Coordinates of C-alpha atoms and ligand atoms in Angstrom, one line a residue:
X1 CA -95.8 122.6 101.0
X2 CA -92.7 123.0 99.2
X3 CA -90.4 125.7 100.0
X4 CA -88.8 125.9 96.4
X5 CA -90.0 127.0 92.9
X6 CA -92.0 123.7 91.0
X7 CA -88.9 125.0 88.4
X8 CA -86.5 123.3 90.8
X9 CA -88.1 120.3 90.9
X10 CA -86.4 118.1 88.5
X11 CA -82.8 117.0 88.5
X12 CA -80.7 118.0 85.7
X13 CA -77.1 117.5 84.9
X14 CA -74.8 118.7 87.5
X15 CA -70.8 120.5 87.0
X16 CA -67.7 120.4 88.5
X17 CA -66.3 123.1 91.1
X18 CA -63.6 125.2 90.5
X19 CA -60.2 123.4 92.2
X20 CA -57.6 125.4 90.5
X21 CA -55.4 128.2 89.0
X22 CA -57.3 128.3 85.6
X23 CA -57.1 131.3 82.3
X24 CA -60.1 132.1 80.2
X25 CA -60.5 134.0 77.0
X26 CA -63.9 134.9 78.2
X27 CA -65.8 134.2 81.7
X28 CA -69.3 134.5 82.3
X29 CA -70.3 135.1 86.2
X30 CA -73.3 133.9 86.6
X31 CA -75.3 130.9 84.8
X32 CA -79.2 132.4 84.8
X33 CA -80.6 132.8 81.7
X34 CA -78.5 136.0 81.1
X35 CA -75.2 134.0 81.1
X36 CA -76.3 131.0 79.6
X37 CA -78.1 132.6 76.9
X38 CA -74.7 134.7 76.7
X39 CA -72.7 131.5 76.4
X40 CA -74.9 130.6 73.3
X41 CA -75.0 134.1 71.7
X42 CA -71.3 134.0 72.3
X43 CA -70.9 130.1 71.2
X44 CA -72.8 130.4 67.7
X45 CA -71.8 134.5 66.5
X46 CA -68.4 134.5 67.4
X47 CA -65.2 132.1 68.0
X48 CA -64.5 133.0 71.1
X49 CA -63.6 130.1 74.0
X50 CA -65.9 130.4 77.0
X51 CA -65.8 129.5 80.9
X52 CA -69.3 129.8 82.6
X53 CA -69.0 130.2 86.4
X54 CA -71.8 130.0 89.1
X55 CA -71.9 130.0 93.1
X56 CA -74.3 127.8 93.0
X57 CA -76.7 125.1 90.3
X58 CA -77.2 126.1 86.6
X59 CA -80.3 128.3 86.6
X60 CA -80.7 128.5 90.7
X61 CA -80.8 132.0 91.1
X62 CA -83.7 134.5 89.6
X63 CA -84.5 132.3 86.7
X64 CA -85.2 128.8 88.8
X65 CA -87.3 131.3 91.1
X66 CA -89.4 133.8 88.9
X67 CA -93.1 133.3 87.8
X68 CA -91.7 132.6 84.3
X69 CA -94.1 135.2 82.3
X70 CA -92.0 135.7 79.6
X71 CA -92.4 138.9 77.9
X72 CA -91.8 141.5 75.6
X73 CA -92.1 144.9 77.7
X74 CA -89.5 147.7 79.6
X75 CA -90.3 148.4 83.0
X76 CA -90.0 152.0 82.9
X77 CA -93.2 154.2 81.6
X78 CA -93.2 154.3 77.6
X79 CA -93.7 158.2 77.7
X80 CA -90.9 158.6 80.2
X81 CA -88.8 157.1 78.2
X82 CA -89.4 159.0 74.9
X83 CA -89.4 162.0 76.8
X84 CA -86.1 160.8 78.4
X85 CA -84.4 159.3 75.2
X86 CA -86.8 160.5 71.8
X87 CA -89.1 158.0 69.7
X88 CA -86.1 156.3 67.8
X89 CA -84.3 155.6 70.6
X90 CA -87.1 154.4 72.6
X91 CA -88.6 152.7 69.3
X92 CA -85.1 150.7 69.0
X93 CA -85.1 149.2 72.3
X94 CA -88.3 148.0 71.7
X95 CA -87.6 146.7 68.8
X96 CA -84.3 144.6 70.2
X97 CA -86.9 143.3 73.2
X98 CA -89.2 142.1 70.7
X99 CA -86.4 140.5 68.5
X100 CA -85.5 138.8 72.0
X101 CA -89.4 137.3 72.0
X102 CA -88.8 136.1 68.7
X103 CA -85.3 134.6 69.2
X104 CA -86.9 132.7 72.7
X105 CA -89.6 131.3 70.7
X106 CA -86.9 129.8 67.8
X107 CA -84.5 129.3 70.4
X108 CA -87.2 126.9 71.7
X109 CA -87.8 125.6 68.3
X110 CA -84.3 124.8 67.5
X111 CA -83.5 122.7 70.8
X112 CA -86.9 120.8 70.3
X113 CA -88.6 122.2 73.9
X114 CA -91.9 123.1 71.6
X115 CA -94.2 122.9 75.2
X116 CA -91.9 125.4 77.2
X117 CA -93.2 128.6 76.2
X118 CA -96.2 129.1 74.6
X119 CA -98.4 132.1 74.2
X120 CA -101.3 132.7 76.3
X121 CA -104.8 132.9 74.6
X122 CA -106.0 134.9 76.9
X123 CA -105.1 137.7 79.2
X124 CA -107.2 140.5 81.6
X125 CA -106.1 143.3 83.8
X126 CA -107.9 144.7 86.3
X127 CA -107.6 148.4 87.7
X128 CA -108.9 149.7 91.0
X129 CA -108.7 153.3 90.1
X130 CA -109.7 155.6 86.6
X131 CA -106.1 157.1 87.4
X132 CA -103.8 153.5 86.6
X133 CA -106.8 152.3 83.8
X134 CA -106.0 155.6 82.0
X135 CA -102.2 155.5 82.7
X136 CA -102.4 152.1 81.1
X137 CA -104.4 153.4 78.1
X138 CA -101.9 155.9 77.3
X139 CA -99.1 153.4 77.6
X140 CA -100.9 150.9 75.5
X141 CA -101.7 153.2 72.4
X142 CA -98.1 154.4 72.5
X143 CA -96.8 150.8 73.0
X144 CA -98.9 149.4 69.7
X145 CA -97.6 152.3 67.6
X146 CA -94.1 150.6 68.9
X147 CA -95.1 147.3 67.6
X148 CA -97.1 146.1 70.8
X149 CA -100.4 143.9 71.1
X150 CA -103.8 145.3 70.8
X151 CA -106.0 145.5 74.6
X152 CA -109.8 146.3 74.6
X153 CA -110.6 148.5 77.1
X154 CA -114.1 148.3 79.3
X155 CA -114.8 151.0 82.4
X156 CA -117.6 150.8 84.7
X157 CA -121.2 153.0 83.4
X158 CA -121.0 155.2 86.3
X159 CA -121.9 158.8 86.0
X160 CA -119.6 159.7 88.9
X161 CA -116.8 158.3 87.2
X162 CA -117.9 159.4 83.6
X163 CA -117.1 163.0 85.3
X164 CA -113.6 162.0 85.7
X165 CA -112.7 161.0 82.2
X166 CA -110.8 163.5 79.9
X167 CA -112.8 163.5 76.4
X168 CA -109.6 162.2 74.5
X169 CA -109.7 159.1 75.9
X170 CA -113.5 158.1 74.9
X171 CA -112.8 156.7 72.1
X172 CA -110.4 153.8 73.1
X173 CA -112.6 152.0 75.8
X174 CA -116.4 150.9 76.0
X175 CA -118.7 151.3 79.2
X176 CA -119.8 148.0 80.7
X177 CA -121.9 147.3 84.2
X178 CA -120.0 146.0 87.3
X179 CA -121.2 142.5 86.7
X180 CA -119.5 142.6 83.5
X181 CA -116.1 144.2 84.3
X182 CA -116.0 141.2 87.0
X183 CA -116.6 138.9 84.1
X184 CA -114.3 140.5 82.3
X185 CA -111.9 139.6 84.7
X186 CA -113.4 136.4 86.4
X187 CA -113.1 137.8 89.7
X188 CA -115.8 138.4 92.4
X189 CA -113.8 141.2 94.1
X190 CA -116.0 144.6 93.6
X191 CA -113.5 147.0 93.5
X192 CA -112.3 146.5 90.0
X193 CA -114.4 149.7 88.2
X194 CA -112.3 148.6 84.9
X195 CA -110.6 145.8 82.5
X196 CA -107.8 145.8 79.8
X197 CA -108.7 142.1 78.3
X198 CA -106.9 140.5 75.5
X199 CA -109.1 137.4 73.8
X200 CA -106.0 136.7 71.1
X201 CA -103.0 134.8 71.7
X202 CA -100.7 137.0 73.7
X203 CA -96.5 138.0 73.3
X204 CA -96.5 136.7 76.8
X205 CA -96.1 132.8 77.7
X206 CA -95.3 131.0 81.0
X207 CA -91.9 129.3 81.0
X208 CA -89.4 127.2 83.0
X209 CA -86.4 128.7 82.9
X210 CA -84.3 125.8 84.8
X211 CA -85.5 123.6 81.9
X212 CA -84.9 126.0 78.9
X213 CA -81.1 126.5 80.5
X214 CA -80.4 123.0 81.2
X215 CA -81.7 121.8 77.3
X216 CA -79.8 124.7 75.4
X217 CA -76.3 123.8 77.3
X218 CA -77.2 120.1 76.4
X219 CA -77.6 121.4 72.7
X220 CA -74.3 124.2 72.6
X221 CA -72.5 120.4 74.2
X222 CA -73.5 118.8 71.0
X223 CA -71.8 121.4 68.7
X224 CA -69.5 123.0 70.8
X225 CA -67.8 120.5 73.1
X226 CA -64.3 122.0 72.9
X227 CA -65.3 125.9 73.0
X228 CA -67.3 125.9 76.9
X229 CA -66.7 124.6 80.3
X230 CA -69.6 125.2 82.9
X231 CA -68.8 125.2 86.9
X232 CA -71.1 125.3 89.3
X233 CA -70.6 125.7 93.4
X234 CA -68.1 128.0 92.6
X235 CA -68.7 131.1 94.5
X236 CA -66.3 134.3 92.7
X237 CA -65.6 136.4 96.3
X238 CA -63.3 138.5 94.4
X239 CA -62.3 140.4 91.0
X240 CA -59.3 142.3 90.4
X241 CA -60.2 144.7 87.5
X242 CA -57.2 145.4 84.9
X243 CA -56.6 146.3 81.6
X244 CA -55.1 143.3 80.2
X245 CA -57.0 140.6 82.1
X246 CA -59.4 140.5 85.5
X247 CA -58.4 138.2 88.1
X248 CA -61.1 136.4 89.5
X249 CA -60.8 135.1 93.3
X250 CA -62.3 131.9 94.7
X251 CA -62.1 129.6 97.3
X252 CA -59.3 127.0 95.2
X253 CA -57.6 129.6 93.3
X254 CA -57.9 132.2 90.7
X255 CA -59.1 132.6 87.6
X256 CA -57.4 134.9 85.1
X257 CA -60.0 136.4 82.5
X258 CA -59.3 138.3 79.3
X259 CA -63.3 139.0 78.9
X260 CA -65.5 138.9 81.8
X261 CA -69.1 139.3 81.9
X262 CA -71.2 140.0 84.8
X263 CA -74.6 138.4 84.4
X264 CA -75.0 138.8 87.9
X265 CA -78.2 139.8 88.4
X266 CA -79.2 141.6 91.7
X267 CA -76.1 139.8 94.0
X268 CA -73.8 141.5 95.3
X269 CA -71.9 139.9 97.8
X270 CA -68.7 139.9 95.9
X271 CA -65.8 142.7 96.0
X272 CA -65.0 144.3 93.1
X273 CA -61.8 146.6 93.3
X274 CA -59.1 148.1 90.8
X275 CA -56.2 145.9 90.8
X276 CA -54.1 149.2 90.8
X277 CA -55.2 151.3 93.1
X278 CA -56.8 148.5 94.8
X279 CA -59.5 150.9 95.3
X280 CA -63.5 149.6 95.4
X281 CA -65.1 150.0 92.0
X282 CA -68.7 150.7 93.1
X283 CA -70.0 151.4 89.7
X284 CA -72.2 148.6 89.2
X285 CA -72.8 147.9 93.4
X286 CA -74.2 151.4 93.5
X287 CA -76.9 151.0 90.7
X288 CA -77.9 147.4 91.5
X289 CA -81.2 147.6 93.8
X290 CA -82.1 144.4 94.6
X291 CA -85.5 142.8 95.9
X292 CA -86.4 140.1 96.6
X293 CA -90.1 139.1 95.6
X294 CA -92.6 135.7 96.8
X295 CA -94.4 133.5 94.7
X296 CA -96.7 130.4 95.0
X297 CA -98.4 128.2 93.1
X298 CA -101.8 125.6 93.7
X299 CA -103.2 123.7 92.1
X300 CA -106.2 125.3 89.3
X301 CA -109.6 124.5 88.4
X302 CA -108.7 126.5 85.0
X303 CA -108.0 124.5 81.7
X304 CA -107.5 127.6 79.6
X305 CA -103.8 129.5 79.0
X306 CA -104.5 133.0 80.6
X307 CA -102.6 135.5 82.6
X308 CA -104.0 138.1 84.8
X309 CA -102.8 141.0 86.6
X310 CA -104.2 143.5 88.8
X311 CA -102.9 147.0 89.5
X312 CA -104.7 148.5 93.0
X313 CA -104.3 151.4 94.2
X314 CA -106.1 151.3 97.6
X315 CA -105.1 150.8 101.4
X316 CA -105.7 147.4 102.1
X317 CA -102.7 146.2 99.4
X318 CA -100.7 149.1 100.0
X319 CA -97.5 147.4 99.9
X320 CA -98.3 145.4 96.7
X321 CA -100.2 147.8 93.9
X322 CA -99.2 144.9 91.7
X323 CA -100.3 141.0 91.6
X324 CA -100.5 138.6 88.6
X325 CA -101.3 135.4 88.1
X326 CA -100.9 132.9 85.3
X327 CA -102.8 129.9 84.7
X328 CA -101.3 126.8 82.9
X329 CA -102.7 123.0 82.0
X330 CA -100.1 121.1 82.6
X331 CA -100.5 117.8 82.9
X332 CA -102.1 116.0 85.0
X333 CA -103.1 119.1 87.1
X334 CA -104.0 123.0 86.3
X335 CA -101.4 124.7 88.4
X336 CA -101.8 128.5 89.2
X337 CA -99.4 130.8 90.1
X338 CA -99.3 133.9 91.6
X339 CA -96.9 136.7 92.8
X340 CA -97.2 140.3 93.8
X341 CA -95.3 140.7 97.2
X342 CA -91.8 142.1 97.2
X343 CA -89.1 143.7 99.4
X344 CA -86.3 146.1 98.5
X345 CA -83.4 146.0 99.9
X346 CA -80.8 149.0 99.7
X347 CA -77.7 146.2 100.7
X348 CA -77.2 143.1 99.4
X349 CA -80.5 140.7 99.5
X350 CA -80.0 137.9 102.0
X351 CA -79.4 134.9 100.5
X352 CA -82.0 133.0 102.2
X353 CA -85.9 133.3 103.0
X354 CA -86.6 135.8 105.3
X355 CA -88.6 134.7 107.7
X356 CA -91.1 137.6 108.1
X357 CA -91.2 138.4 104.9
X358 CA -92.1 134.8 103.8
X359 CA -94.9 134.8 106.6
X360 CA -96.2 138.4 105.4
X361 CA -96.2 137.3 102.0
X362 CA -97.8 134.0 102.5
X363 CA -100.7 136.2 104.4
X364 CA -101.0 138.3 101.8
X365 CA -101.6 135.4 99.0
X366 CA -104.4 133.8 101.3
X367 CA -106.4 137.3 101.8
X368 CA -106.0 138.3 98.1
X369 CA -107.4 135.5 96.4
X370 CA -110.0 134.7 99.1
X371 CA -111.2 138.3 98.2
X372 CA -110.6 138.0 94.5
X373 CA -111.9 134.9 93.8
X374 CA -113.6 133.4 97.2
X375 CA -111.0 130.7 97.1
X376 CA -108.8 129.0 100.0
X377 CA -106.4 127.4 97.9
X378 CA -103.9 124.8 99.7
X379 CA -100.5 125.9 98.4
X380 CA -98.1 123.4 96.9
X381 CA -95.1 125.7 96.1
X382 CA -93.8 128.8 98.2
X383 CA -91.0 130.2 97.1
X384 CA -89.0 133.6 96.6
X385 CA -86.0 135.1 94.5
X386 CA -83.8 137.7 94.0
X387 CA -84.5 140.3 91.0
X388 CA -81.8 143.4 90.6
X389 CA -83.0 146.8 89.5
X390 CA -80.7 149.4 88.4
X391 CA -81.3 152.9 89.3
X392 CA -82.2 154.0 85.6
X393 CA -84.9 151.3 85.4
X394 CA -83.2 149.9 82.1
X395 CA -80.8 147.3 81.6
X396 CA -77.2 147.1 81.4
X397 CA -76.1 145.2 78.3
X398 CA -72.6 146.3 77.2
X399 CA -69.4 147.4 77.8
X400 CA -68.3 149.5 80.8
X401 CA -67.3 152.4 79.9
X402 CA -64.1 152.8 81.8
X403 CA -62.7 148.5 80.9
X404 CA -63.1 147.7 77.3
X405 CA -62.6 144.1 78.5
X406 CA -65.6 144.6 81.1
X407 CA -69.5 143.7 80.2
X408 CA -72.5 143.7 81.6
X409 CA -75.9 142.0 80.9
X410 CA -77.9 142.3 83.8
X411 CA -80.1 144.2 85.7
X412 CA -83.8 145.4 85.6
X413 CA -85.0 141.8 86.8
X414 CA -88.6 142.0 87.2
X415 CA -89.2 141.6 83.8
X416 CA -85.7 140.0 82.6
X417 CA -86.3 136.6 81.0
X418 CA -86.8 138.1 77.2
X419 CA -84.2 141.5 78.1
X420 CA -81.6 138.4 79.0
X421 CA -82.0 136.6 75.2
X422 CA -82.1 140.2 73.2
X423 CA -78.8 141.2 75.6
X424 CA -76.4 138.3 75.1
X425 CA -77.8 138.4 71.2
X426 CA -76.4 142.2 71.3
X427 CA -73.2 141.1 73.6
X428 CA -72.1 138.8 71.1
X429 CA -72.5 141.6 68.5
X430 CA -70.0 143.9 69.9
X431 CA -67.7 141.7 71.4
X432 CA -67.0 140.5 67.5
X433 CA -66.3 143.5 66.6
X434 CA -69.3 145.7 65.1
X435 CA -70.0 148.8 65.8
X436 CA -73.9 149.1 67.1
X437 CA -75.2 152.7 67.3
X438 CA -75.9 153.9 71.2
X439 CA -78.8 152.0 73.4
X440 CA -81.1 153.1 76.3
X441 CA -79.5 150.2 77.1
X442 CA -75.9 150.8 77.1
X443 CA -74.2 150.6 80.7
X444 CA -73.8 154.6 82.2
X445 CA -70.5 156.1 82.3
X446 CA -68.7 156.0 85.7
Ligands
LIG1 C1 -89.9 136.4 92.3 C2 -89.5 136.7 90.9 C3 -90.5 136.7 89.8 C4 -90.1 137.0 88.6 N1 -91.0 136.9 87.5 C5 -90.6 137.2 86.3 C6 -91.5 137.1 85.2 O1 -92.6 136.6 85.4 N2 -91.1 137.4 84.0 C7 -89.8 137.9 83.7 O2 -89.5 138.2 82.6 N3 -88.9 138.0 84.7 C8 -89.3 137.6 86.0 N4 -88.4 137.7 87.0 C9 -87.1 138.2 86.7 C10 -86.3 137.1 86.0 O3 -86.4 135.9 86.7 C11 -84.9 137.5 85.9 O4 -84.8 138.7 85.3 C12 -84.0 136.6 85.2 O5 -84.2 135.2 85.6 C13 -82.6 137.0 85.5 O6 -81.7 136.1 85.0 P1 -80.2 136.3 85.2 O7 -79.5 135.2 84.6 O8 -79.9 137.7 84.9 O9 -80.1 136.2 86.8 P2 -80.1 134.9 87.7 O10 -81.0 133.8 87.2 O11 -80.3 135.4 89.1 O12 -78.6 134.4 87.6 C14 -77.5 135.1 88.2 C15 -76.6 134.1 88.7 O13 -75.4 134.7 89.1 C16 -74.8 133.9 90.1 N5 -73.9 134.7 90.9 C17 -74.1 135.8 91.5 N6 -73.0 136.2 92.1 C18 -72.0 135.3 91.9 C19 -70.7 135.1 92.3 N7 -70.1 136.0 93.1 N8 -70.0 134.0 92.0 C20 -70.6 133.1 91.2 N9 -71.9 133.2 90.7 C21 -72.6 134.3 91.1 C22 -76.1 133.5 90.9 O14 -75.8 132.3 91.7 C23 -77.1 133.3 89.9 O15 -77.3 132.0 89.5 C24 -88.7 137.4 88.3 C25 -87.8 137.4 89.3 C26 -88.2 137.0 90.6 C27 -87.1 136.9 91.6

């Protein structure tokens, strides 16, 4: 078994290390798919000069080790949020994450990747409970009047659980037996009592992010030679916040920085402090939340595109209500991936595999698909990485509202590739100047 993502497992292009006293127009911390879709955003909409800085590869942090399900969705409830922020508000953000689907797929396009990211045909989830199946319902009608793709809904022909459904939700699912709902869902696990299936291409697609990364900085290096200058192994342990310019600390030197952007993601094992009070500026430390969460993959018996996912709500996977699964031809083999188990961690996430978490999590993968499918797959890949959720549950893409020379476009991670494309798009928009009108996803005040 390999302990790293199948992402990893190609050599790209490597970059030099930081040696020196060095000044930047703009620096990007972090090179994910947040900064280096930045760099581009940045690159193409504006004229600015760009530095792009990280502690360790190109695309070796949460985007070398996610499950690569790119899609078009906000982590946070739909109804919360138009209760929180209205319809328009809430209608806008999903509009800019749906423009950020779009702008992946030509992004793709443009830098001639066509077989990176490509819709599934087919997608199920499975509930355990009438409670999430309805929850999901509700989210799903509000989500299509938002622009979102069209589920059928099937729940099991049970009297007992006929008793438990409001009348105003009737008319959006049909009845099925148990045999069908487990169809429906190609599992042979008999707690599933209902199915949200999709038999259309999908807005979600499996990708490899380390690959996307390394092929747009090869295509910005075409046009832009002179405007960007990547480093990698170059861990930042400091940043001086000021007015005029950030100083940022490492190992060789410093860097001075008019811009700085933090697409940091969930680490936090760097110091931020105000140059003049040389106090601790624990604005973004404080919201970030980061887990860490374990993935695998083996090899599939399935040739067709599908994703799954499975929302339980019962003892036995207390500590992971939520597993999906994607399956991908790729050639020569069908490889299937799955993911579900993660840990939160209220300090910064070690940097490393932990080692009971790995073992809990590699226990949990063998008894879930033995019971959802009766299969003892041999895993190939085992892997984990590190996500970072802000206390809001929405991004921060933006300007901080105490630096004007300060930006953020990170946080939310479990769902971050497409958030990461519509943010930098957005980034690149104010930092040349226009005016955008307010965001759920605008960084809170201090
Ligand atoms: C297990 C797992 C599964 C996931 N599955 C999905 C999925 O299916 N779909 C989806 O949309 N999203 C998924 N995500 C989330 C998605 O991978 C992330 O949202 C996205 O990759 C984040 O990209 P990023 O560029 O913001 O962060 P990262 O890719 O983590 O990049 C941040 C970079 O900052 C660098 N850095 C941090 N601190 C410093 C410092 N002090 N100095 C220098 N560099 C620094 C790091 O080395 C890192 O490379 C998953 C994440 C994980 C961990």
């Amino acid at each position: 078994m390999h302990f790293n993502s199948p992402w990893q497992d190609t050599n790209y292009k490597t970059w030099p290390s930081l040696t020196e006293n060095l000044q930047a127009e703009v620096v990007i911390l972090g090179a994910g798919i947040s900064g280096v879709a930045t760099l581009y955003a940045l690159l193409t909409q504006t004229n600015k000069k760009v530095v792009l800085i990280d502690k360790g590869r190109v695309a070796g942090g949460a985007t070398g080790n996610n499950a690569g399900l790119a899609v078009s969705h906000i982590e946070r409830p739909v109804d919360e949020l138009i209760h929180a922020f209205g319809l328009e508000k809430t209608r806008e953000a999903f509009q800019e994450i749906d423009s950020g689907w779009n702008s992946l797929l030509n992004l793709h396009e443009k830098i001639g990747l066509h077989d990176n990211l490509v819709p599934f045909q087919s997608a199920s989830l499975g509930f355990t409970s009438v409670e999430s199946f309805l929850d999901f319902i509700k989210a799903n009608l509000i989500r299509q009047k938002l622009g979102g793709d069209q589920w059928d809904f099937y729940l099991l022909d049970s009297e007992q659980i006929k008793s438990q459904i409001p009348p105003e939700f009737t008319p959006y699912f049909q009845y099925r037996t148990h045999p069908q709902i487990l169809s429906e869902l190609h599992v042979v696990d008999t707690s599933y009592m209902a199915a949200a299936v999709r038999t259309q291409p999908i807005q979600i697609g499996r990708m490899n992010g380390v690959r996307f990364c390394h092929h747009l900085i090869d295509y910005l290096y075409t046009l832009f030679p002179e405007r960007f200058t990547i480093y990698e192994n170059s861990r930042i342990n400091l940043i001086e916040l000021e007015d005029k310019h950030h100083i940022l600390h490492h190992a060789r030197g410093k860097l001075l920085a008019k811009e700085l952007i933090l697409c940091t993601n969930g680490y936090k094992h760097f110091r931020i402090i105000d140059k003049l009070t040389q106090q601790d500026f624990m604005h973004l430390h404080n919201a970030i939340i980061p887990r860490e969460g374990y993935l695998a993959t083996y090899a599939g018996n399935s040739r067709v595109p599908h994703a799954n996912a499975f929302f339980r709500d019962d003892k036995i996977y207390r500590d992971v209500p939520y597993w999906y699964l994607s399956q991908l031809p790729s050639h020569p083999h069908s490889i299937d991936l799955i993911g579900g188990p993660e840990f939160i961690y209220p300090t910064p996430c070690p940097e490393n595999f932990s080692e009971q978490n790995a073992e809990t999590s590699l226990k949990l993968f063998k008894q879930f698909l033995k019971q959802t499918y009766n299969i003892t797959p041999t895993f190939d890949h085992f892997w984990r990485g590190v996500m970072g959720y802000t206390q809001t549950g929405l991004r921060w893409v933006g300007c901080d509202s105490h630096y004007s020379n300060l930006w953020y476009n990170l946080g939310c991670n479990g769902i971050g590739i497409v958030p990461a494309i519509s943010g930098a798009y957005r980034i690149a928009k104010l930092m040349s100047g226009m005016t955008l009108p307010s965001s759920l996803f605008d960084p809170p005040a201090k």
